[in-house]
Coordinates of C-alpha atoms and ligand atoms in Angstrom, one line a residue:
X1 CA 3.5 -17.6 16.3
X2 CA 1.2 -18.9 13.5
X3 CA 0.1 -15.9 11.3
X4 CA -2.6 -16.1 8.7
X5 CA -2.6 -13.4 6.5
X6 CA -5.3 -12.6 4.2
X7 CA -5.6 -10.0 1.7
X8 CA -6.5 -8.6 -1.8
X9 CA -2.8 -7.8 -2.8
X10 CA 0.3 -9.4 -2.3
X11 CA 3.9 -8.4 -4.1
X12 CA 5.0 -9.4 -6.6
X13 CA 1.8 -11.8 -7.3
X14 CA -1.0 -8.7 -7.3
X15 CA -0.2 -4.8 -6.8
X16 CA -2.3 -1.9 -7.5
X17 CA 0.0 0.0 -4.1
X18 CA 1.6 0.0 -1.2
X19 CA -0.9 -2.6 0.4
X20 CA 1.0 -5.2 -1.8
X21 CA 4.4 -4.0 -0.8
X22 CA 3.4 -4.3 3.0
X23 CA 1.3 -7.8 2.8
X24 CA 4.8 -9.1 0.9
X25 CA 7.1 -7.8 2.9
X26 CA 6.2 -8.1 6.2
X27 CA 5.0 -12.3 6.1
X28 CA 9.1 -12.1 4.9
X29 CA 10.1 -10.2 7.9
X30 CA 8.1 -13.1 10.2
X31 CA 9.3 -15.8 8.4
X32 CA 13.5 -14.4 9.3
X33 CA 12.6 -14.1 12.7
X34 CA 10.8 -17.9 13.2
X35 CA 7.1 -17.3 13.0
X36 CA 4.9 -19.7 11.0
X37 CA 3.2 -17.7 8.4
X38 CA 0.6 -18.6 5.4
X39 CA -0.7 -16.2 2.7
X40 CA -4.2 -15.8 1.2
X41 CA -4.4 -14.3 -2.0
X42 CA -7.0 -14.8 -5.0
X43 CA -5.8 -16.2 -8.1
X44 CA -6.2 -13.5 -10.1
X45 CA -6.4 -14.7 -14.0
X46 CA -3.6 -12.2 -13.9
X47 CA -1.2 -13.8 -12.0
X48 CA 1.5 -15.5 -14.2
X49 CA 1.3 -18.7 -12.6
X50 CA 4.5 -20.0 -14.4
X51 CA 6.7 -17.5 -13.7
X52 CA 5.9 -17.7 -9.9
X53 CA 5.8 -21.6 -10.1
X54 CA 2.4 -21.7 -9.0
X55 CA 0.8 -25.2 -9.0
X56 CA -2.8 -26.6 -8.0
X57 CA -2.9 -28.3 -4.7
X58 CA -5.2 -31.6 -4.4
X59 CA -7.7 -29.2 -2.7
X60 CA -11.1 -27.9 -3.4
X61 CA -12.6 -25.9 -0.5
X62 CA -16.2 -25.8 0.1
X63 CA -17.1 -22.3 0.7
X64 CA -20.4 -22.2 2.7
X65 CA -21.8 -18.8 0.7
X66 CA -25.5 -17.7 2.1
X67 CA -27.8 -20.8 1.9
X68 CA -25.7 -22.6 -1.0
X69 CA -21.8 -24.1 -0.8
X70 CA -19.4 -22.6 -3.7
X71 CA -15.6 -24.4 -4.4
X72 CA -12.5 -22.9 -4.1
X73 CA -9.7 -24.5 -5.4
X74 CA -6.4 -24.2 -3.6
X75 CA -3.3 -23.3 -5.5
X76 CA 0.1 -23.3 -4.1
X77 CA 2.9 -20.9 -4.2
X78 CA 6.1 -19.5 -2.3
X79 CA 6.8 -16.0 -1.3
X80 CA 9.6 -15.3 -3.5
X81 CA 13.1 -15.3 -1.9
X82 CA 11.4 -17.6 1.6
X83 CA 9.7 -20.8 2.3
X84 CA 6.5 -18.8 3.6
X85 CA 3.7 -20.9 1.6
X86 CA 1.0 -18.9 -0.4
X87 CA -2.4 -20.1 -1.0
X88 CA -4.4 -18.9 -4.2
X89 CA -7.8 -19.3 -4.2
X90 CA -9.1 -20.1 -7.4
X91 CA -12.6 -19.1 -8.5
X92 CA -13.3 -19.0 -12.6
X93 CA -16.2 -17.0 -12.3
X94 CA -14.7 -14.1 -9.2
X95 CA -11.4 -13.7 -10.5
X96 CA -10.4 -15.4 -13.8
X97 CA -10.7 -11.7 -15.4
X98 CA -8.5 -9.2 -16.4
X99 CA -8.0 -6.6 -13.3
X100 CA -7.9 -7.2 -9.4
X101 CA -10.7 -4.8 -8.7
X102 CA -12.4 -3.2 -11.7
X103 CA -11.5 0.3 -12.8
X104 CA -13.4 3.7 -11.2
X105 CA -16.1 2.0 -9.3
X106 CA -14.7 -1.5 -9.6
X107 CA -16.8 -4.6 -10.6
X108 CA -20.1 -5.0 -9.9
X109 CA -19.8 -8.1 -8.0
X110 CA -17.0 -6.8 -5.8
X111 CA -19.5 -7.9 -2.5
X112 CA -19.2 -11.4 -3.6
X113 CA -15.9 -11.4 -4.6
X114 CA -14.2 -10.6 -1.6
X115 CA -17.1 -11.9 1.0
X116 CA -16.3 -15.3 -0.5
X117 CA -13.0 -14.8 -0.5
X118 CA -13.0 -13.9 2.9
X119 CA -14.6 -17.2 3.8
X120 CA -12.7 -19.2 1.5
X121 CA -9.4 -18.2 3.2
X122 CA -10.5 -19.3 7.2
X123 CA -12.3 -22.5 5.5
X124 CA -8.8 -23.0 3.4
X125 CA -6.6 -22.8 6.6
X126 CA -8.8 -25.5 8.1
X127 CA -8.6 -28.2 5.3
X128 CA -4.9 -27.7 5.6
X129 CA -4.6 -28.1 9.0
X130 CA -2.7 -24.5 9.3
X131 CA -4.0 -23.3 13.1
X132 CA -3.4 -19.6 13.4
X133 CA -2.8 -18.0 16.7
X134 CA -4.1 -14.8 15.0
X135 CA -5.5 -14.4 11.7
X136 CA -4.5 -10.8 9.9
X137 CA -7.0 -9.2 7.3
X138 CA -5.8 -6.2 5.3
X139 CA -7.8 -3.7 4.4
X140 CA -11.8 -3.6 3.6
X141 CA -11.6 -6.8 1.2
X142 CA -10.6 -9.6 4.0
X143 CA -12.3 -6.8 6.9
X144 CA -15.0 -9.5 6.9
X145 CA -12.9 -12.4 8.2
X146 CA -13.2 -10.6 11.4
X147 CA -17.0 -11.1 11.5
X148 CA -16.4 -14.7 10.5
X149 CA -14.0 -15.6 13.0
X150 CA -15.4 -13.9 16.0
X151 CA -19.0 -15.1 15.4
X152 CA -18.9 -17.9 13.9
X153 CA -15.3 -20.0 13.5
X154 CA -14.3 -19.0 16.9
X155 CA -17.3 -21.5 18.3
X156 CA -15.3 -24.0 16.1
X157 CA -12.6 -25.8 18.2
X158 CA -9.6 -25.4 15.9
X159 CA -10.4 -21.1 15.6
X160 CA -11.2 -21.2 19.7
X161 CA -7.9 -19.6 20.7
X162 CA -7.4 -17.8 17.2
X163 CA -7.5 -13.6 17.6
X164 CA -8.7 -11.4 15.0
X165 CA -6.5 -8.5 13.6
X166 CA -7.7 -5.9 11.4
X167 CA -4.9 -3.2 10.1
X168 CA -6.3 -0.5 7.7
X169 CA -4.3 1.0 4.7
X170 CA -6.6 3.4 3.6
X171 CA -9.9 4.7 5.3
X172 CA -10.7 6.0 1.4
X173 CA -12.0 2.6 0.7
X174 CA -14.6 0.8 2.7
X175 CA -16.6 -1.7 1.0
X176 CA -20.2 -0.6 1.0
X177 CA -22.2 -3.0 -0.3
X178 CA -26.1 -3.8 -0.3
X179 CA -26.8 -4.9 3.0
X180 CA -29.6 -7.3 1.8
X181 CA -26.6 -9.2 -0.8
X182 CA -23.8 -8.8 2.1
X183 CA -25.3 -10.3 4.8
X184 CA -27.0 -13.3 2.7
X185 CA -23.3 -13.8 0.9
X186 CA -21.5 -13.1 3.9
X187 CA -23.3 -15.6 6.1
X188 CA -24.7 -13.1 8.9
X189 CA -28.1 -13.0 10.0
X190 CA -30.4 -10.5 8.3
X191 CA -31.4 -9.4 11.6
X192 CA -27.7 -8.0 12.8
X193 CA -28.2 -5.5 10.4
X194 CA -30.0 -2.6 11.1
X195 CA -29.3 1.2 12.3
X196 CA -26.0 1.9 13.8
X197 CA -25.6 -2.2 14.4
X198 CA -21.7 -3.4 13.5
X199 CA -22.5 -3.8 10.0
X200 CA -24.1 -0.9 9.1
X201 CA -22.9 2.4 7.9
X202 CA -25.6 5.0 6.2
X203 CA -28.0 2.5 5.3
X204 CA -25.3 0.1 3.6
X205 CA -23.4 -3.0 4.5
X206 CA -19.6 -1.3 4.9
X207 CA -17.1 -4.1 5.1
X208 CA -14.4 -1.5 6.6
X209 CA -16.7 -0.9 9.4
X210 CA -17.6 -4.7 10.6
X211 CA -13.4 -5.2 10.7
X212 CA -13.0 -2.5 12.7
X213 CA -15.9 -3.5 15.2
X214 CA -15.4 -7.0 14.7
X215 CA -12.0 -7.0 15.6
X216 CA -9.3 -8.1 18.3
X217 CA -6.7 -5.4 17.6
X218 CA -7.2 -2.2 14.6
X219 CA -4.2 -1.4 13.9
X220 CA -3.1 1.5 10.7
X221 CA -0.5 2.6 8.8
X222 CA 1.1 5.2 10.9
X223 CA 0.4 6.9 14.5
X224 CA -0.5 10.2 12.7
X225 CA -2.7 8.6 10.3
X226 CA -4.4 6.8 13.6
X227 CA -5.2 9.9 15.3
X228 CA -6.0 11.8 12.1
X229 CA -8.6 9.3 11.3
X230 CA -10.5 9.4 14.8
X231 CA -10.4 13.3 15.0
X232 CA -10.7 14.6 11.7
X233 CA -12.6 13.8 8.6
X234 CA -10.1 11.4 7.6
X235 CA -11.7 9.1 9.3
X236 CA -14.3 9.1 5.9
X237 CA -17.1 9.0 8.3
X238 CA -16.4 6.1 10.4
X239 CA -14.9 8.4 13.7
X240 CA -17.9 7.4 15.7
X241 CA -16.7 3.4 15.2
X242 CA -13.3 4.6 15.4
X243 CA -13.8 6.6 18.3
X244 CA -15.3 2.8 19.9
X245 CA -12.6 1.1 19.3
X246 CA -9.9 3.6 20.3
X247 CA -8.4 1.3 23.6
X248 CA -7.8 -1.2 20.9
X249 CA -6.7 0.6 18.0
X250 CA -2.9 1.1 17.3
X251 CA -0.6 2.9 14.6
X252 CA 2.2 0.9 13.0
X253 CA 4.6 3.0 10.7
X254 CA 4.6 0.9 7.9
X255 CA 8.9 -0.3 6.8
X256 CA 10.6 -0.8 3.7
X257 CA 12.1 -4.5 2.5
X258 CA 15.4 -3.6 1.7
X259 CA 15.8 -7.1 -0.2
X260 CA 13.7 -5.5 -2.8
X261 CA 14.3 -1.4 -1.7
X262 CA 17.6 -1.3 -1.5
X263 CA 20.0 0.2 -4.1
X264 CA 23.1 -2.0 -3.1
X265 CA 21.4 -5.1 -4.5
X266 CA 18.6 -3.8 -7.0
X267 CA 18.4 -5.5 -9.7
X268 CA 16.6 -2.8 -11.6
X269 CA 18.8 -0.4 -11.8
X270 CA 21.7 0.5 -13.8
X271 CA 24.7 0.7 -11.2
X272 CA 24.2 -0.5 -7.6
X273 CA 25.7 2.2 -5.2
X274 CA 25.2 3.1 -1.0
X275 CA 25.9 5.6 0.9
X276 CA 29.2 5.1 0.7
X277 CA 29.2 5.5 -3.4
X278 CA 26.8 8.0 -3.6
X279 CA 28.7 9.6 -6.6
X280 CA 27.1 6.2 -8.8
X281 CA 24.1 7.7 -8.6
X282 CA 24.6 10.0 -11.3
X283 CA 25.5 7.3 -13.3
X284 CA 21.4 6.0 -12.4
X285 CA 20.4 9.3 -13.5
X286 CA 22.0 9.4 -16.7
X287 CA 20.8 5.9 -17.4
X288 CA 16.9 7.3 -16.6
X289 CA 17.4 10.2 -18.7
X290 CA 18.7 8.1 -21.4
X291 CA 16.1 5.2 -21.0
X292 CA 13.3 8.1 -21.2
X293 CA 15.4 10.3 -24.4
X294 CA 15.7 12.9 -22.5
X295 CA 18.6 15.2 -23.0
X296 CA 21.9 14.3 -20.9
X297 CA 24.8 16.0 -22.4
X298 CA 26.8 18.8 -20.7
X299 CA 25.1 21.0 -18.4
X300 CA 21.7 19.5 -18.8
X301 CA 23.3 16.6 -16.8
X302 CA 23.5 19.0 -13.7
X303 CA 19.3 20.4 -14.1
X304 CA 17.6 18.1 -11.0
X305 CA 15.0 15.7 -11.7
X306 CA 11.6 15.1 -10.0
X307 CA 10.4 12.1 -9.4
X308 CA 6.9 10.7 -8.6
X309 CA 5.9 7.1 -9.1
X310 CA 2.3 6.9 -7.9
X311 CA -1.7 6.3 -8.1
X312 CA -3.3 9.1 -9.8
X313 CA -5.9 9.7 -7.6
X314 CA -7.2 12.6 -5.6
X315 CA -5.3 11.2 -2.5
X316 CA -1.9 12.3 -4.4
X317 CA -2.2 16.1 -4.1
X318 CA -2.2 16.4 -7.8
X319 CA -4.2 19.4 -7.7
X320 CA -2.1 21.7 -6.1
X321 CA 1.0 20.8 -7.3
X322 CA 0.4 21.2 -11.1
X323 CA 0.9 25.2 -11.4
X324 CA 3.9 25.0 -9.1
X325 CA 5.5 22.6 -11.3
X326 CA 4.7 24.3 -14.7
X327 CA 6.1 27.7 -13.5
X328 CA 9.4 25.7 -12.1
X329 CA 9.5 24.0 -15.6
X330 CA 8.6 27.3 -17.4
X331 CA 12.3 29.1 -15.7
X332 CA 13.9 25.9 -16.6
X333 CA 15.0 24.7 -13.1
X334 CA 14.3 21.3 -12.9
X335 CA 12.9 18.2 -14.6
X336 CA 9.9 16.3 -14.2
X337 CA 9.9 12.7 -14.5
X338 CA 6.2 10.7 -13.5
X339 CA 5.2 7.6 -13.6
X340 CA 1.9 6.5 -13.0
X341 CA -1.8 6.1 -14.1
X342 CA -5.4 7.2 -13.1
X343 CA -7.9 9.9 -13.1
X344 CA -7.9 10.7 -16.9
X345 CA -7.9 14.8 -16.0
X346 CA -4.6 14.7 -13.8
X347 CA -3.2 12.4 -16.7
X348 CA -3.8 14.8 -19.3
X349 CA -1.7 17.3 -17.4
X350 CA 1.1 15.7 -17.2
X351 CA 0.3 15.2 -20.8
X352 CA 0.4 18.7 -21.6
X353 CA 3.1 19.5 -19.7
X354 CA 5.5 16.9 -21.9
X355 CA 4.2 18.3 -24.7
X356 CA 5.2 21.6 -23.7
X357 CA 8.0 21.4 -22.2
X358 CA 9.8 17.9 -24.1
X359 CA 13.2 18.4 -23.3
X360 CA 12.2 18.9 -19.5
X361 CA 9.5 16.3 -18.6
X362 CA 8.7 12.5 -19.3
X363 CA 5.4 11.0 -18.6
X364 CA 4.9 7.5 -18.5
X365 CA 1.3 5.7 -17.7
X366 CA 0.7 1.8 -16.3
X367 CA 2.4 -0.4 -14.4
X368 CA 6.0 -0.5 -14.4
X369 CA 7.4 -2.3 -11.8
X370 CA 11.3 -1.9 -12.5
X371 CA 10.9 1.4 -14.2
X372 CA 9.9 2.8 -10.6
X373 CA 12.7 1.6 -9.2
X374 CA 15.1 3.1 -11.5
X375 CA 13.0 6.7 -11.3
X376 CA 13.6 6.4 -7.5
X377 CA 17.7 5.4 -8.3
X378 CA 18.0 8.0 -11.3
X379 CA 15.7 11.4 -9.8
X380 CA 16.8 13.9 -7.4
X381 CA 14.0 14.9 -5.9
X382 CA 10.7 13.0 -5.1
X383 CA 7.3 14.7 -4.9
X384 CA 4.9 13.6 -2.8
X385 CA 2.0 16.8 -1.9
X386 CA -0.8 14.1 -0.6
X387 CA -3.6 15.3 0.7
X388 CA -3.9 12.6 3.2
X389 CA -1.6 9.9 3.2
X390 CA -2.1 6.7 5.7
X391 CA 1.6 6.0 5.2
X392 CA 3.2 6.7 1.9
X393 CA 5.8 4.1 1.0
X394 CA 7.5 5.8 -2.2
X395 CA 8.9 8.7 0.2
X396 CA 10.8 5.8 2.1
X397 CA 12.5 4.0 -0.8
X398 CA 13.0 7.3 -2.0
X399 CA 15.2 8.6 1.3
X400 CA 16.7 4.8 0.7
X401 CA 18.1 5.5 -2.8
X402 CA 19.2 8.9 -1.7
X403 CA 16.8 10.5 -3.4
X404 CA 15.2 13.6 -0.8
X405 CA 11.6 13.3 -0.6
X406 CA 9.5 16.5 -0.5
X407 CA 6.0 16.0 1.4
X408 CA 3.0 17.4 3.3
X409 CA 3.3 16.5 6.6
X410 CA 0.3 14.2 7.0
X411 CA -0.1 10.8 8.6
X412 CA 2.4 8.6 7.3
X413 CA 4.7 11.4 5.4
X414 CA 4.5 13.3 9.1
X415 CA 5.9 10.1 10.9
X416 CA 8.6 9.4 8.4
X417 CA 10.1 12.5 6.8
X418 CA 12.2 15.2 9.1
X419 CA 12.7 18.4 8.1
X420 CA 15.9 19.8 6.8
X421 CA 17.4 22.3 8.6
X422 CA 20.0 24.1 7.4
X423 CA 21.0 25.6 10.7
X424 CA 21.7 22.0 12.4
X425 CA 22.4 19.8 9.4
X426 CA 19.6 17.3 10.4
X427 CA 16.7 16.0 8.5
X428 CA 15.9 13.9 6.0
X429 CA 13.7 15.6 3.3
X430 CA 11.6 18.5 2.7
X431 CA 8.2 19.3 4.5
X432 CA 5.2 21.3 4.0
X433 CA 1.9 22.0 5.6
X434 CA -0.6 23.6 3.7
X435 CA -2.8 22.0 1.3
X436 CA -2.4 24.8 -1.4
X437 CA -0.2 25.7 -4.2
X438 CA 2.2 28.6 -2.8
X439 CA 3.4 25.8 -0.1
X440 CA 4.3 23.3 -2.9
X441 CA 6.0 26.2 -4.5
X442 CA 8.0 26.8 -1.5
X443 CA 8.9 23.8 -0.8
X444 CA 10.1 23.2 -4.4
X445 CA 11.7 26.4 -3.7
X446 CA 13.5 25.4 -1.2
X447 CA 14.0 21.9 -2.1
X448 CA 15.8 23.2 -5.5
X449 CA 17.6 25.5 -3.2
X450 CA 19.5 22.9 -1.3
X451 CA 20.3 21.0 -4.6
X452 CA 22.6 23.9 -5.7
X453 CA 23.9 24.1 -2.3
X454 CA 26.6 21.6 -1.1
X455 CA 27.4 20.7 2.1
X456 CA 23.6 21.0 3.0
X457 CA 23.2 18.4 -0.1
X458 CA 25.4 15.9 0.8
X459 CA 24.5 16.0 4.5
X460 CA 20.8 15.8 3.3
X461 CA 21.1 13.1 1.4
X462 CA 23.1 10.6 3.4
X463 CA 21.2 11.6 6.3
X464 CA 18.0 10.5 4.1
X465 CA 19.8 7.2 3.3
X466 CA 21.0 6.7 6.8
X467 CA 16.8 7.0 8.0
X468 CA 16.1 3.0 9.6
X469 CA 12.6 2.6 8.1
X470 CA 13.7 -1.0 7.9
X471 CA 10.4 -3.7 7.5
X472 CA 11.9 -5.6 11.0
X473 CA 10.9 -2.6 12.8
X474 CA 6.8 -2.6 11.9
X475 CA 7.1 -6.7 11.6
X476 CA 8.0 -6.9 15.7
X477 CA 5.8 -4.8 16.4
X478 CA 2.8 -6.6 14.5
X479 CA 4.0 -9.8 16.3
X480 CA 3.7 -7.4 20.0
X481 CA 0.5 -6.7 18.7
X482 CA -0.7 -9.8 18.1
X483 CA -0.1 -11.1 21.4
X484 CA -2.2 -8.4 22.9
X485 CA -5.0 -9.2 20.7
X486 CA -4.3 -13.2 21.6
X487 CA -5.1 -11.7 25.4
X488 CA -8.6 -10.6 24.9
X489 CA -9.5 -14.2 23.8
X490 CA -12.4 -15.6 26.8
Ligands
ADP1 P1 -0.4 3.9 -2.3 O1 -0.5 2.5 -1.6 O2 -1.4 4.8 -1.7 O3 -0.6 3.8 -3.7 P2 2.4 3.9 -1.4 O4 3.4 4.9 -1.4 O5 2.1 3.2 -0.1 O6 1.0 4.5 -1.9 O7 2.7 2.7 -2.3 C1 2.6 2.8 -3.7 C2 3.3 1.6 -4.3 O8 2.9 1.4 -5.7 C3 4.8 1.7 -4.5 O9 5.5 0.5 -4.4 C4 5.0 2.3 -5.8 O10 6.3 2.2 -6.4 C5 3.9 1.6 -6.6 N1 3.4 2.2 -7.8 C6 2.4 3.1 -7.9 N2 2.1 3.4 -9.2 C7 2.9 2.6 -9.9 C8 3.1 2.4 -11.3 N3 2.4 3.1 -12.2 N4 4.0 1.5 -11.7 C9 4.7 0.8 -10.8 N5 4.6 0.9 -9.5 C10 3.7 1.8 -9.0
GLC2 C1 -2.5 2.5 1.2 C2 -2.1 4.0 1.5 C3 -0.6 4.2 1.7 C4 0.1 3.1 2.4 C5 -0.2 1.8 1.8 C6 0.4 0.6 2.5 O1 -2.6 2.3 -0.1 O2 -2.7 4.8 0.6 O3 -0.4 5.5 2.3 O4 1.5 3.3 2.4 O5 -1.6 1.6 1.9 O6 0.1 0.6 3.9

């Protein structure tokens, strides 16, 4: 099948999250198993176009942009480790500039950005001749290639038998935009915009909503996420068009790339170990601990750490987890180490809490690529109290490096973590329900519990390492899904 995938991230090229983990890894997983896949990704002035060997292409795509033409030029890459090509469009004045979307409320001109990009990417696939049974837009930044394509490329011969699929990461982000700019940029008529019309969400242009009306297949990131976000206010106000769409729309539990999560060959971390050599894992941990000066010698080798890589964003759970941790670090039972950046407030706890407690917690803020994977090699215990969570991809690499997650059961975390049970020796992590403080301390509770309590440790672990949340899984099923989008076609 030929797969054109277009969106705002792709790893290791452009990563704020897990969207980037998911658009890299699963064009990977296509490529293994025959499929003809190309990429779409701005070139971001961040993108280190050396190290990636990225090089211009003869190409300069005119991009038809409301009643003028802008140019994309067409650079040229490979996902790392495959032959699957990757196409950077290049546009000095949208994204030569530091960031991919503008911190808090992103950049002003995030409409224009991503409406031309969505454009420039089905124009881009034409001028080189790349024919896609199905084109695949992530998220609310290519959402309005599905507009595009359904009505207006599709009437073009070369898009006539091309299907549309739209696969949300995160309902939390929908691209509402003024619907008098939007529709102008994005090509549509100014009279398909009006009350309750495709477009049109509370009186603005929302991106997220055209995709998901626009659209062959929806798919999301999990099956509990795609119920949760019809039925509940997860759905961030868009149930009704959910509700429409609900024969078509589809959870996919997102997977893990274990050439890149995968402790057996990770180049990140200080020894590689497996199931099998679990015991060189506490070699990891004393590494991290050293790496971060925290104290390692004699018994303080034995206190558990916590680990957390993530966004610091209201999303996280932050909130209720910050006076369960303090009183855990207060009686000395475990260590915190977090690495992550965000909302200045939850950043200044974590703040305080190294400054309190210095032998016991380490705080580190950006973007550290191998540093998260040695806090998911060297910690215990990984943290994860989301409030909602579409999928959650930390919790899996954590349960592959043997490190036992502890999560609120909601969408993604719900689909992927089991809870241990210490009558029956099954599960793979710890799970909670509430969203309040006493349930992070009792899972903490319990979660410290099992730490100090071997067999149930040992059991708990491998049978978190032993989980299959391989990327092959979600990538078939894409490809399943793509077909049934390809049968809608006229
Ligand atoms: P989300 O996409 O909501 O942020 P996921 O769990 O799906 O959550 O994916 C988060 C991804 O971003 C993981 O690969 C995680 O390791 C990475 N990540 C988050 N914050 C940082 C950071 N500060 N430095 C390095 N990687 C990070
Ligand atoms: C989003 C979600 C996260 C998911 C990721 C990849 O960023 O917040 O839960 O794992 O996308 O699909």
């Amino acid at each position: 099948m030929n797969i054109l995938v277009v969106a705002a991230e792709v790893a290791p090229f452009a990563k704020v999250g897990g969207l980037a983990d998911m658009t890299g890894a699963l064009p990977r997983a296509w490529w293994a198993d025959g499929h003809e896949v190309a990429i779409m990704l701005p070139l971001y002035g961040s993108i280190d176009r050396e190290l990636y060997g990225i090089v211009r292409t003869e190409h300069v795509v005119s991009v038809p942009v409301g009643y003028w033409t802008e140019y994309a030029e067409v650079w040229h890459g490979k996902l790392p480790g495959t032959e699957v090509p990757i196409y950077f469009l290049r546009s000095a004045e949208y994204f030569d500039r530091k960031g991919i979307y503008g911190y808090h409320e992103g950049f002003e001109d995030n409409d224009r950005r991503y409406l031309f990009f969505s454009r420039a990417a089905l124009e881009t696939a034409k001028v080189l001749g790349f024919q896609p049974d199905v084109v695949h837009a992530h998220d609310y930044h290519a959402a309005p290639c599905m507009p595009m394509l359904a009505t207006q490329y599709r009437h073009d011969p070369f898009f006539a038998r091309t299907a549309g699929v739209f696969t949300i990461h995160n309902m939390a982000f929908q691209g509402m935009y003024d619907p008098v700019r939007a529709m102008e940029f994005g090509g549509f008529p100014p009279s398909e915009f009006y009350p309750s019309s495709w477009f049109e969400h509370h009186g603005s242009f929302n991106a997220m909503k055209a995709g998901i009306m626009f659209a062959d297949k929806v798919t999301t990131v999990s099956p509990t996420y795609s119920q949760e976000i019809r039925w509940t206010s997860e759905g961030m106000g868009l149930q009704g068009a959910l509700q429409h769409r609900a024969s078509d729309l589809l959870g996919v539990l997102n997977g893990i790339d274990d050439t890149i999560w995968n402790p057996r060959v990770d180049e990140h971390i200080a020894v590689p170990y497996d199931a099998t050599t679990l015991q060189k894992k506490r070699i990891n941990k004393l590494a991290l601990l050293r790496e971060l000066n925290l104290p390692c010698e004699g018994a303080s080798a034995d206190l558990p750490v916590i680990g957390m890589v993530t966004r610091m964003t209201q999303q996280k759970g932050i909130p209720i987890m910050t006076r369960p941790v303090w009183e855990v670090l207060q009686q000395g039972r475990a260590r915190l180490v977090i690495l992550g950046s965000g909302v200045r407030e939850y950043e200044d706890y974590f703040r305080r809490a190294q400054d309190q407690f210095p032998d016991l917690v380490r705080f580190v803020t950006g973007y550290n690529e191998p540093l998260s994977h040695r806090i998911q090699a060297g910690s215990d215990l990984y943290l994860m109290p989301s409030q909602f969570e579409p999928c959650g991809l930390t919790q899996m690499y954590a349960m592959a490096y043997g490190t036992v997650p502890i999560v609120r059961a909601v969408g993604g975390l719900a689909d992927t973590v089991v809870h241990y049970e210490r009558t029956s020796g099954t599960g793979s992590g710890v799970r909670f329900h509430d969203y309040d403080e006493s349930a992070v301390a009792a899972a903490l509770d319990y979660g410290l519990g099992l730490y100090n309590d071997e067999p149930h440790w040992s059991t708990l672990r491998t049978n978190a390492m032993q989980q299959d949340n391989s990327i092959s899984v979600a990538a078939r099923r894409y490809v399943e899904v793509f077909s049934w989008a390809q049968e809608r076609l006229p």
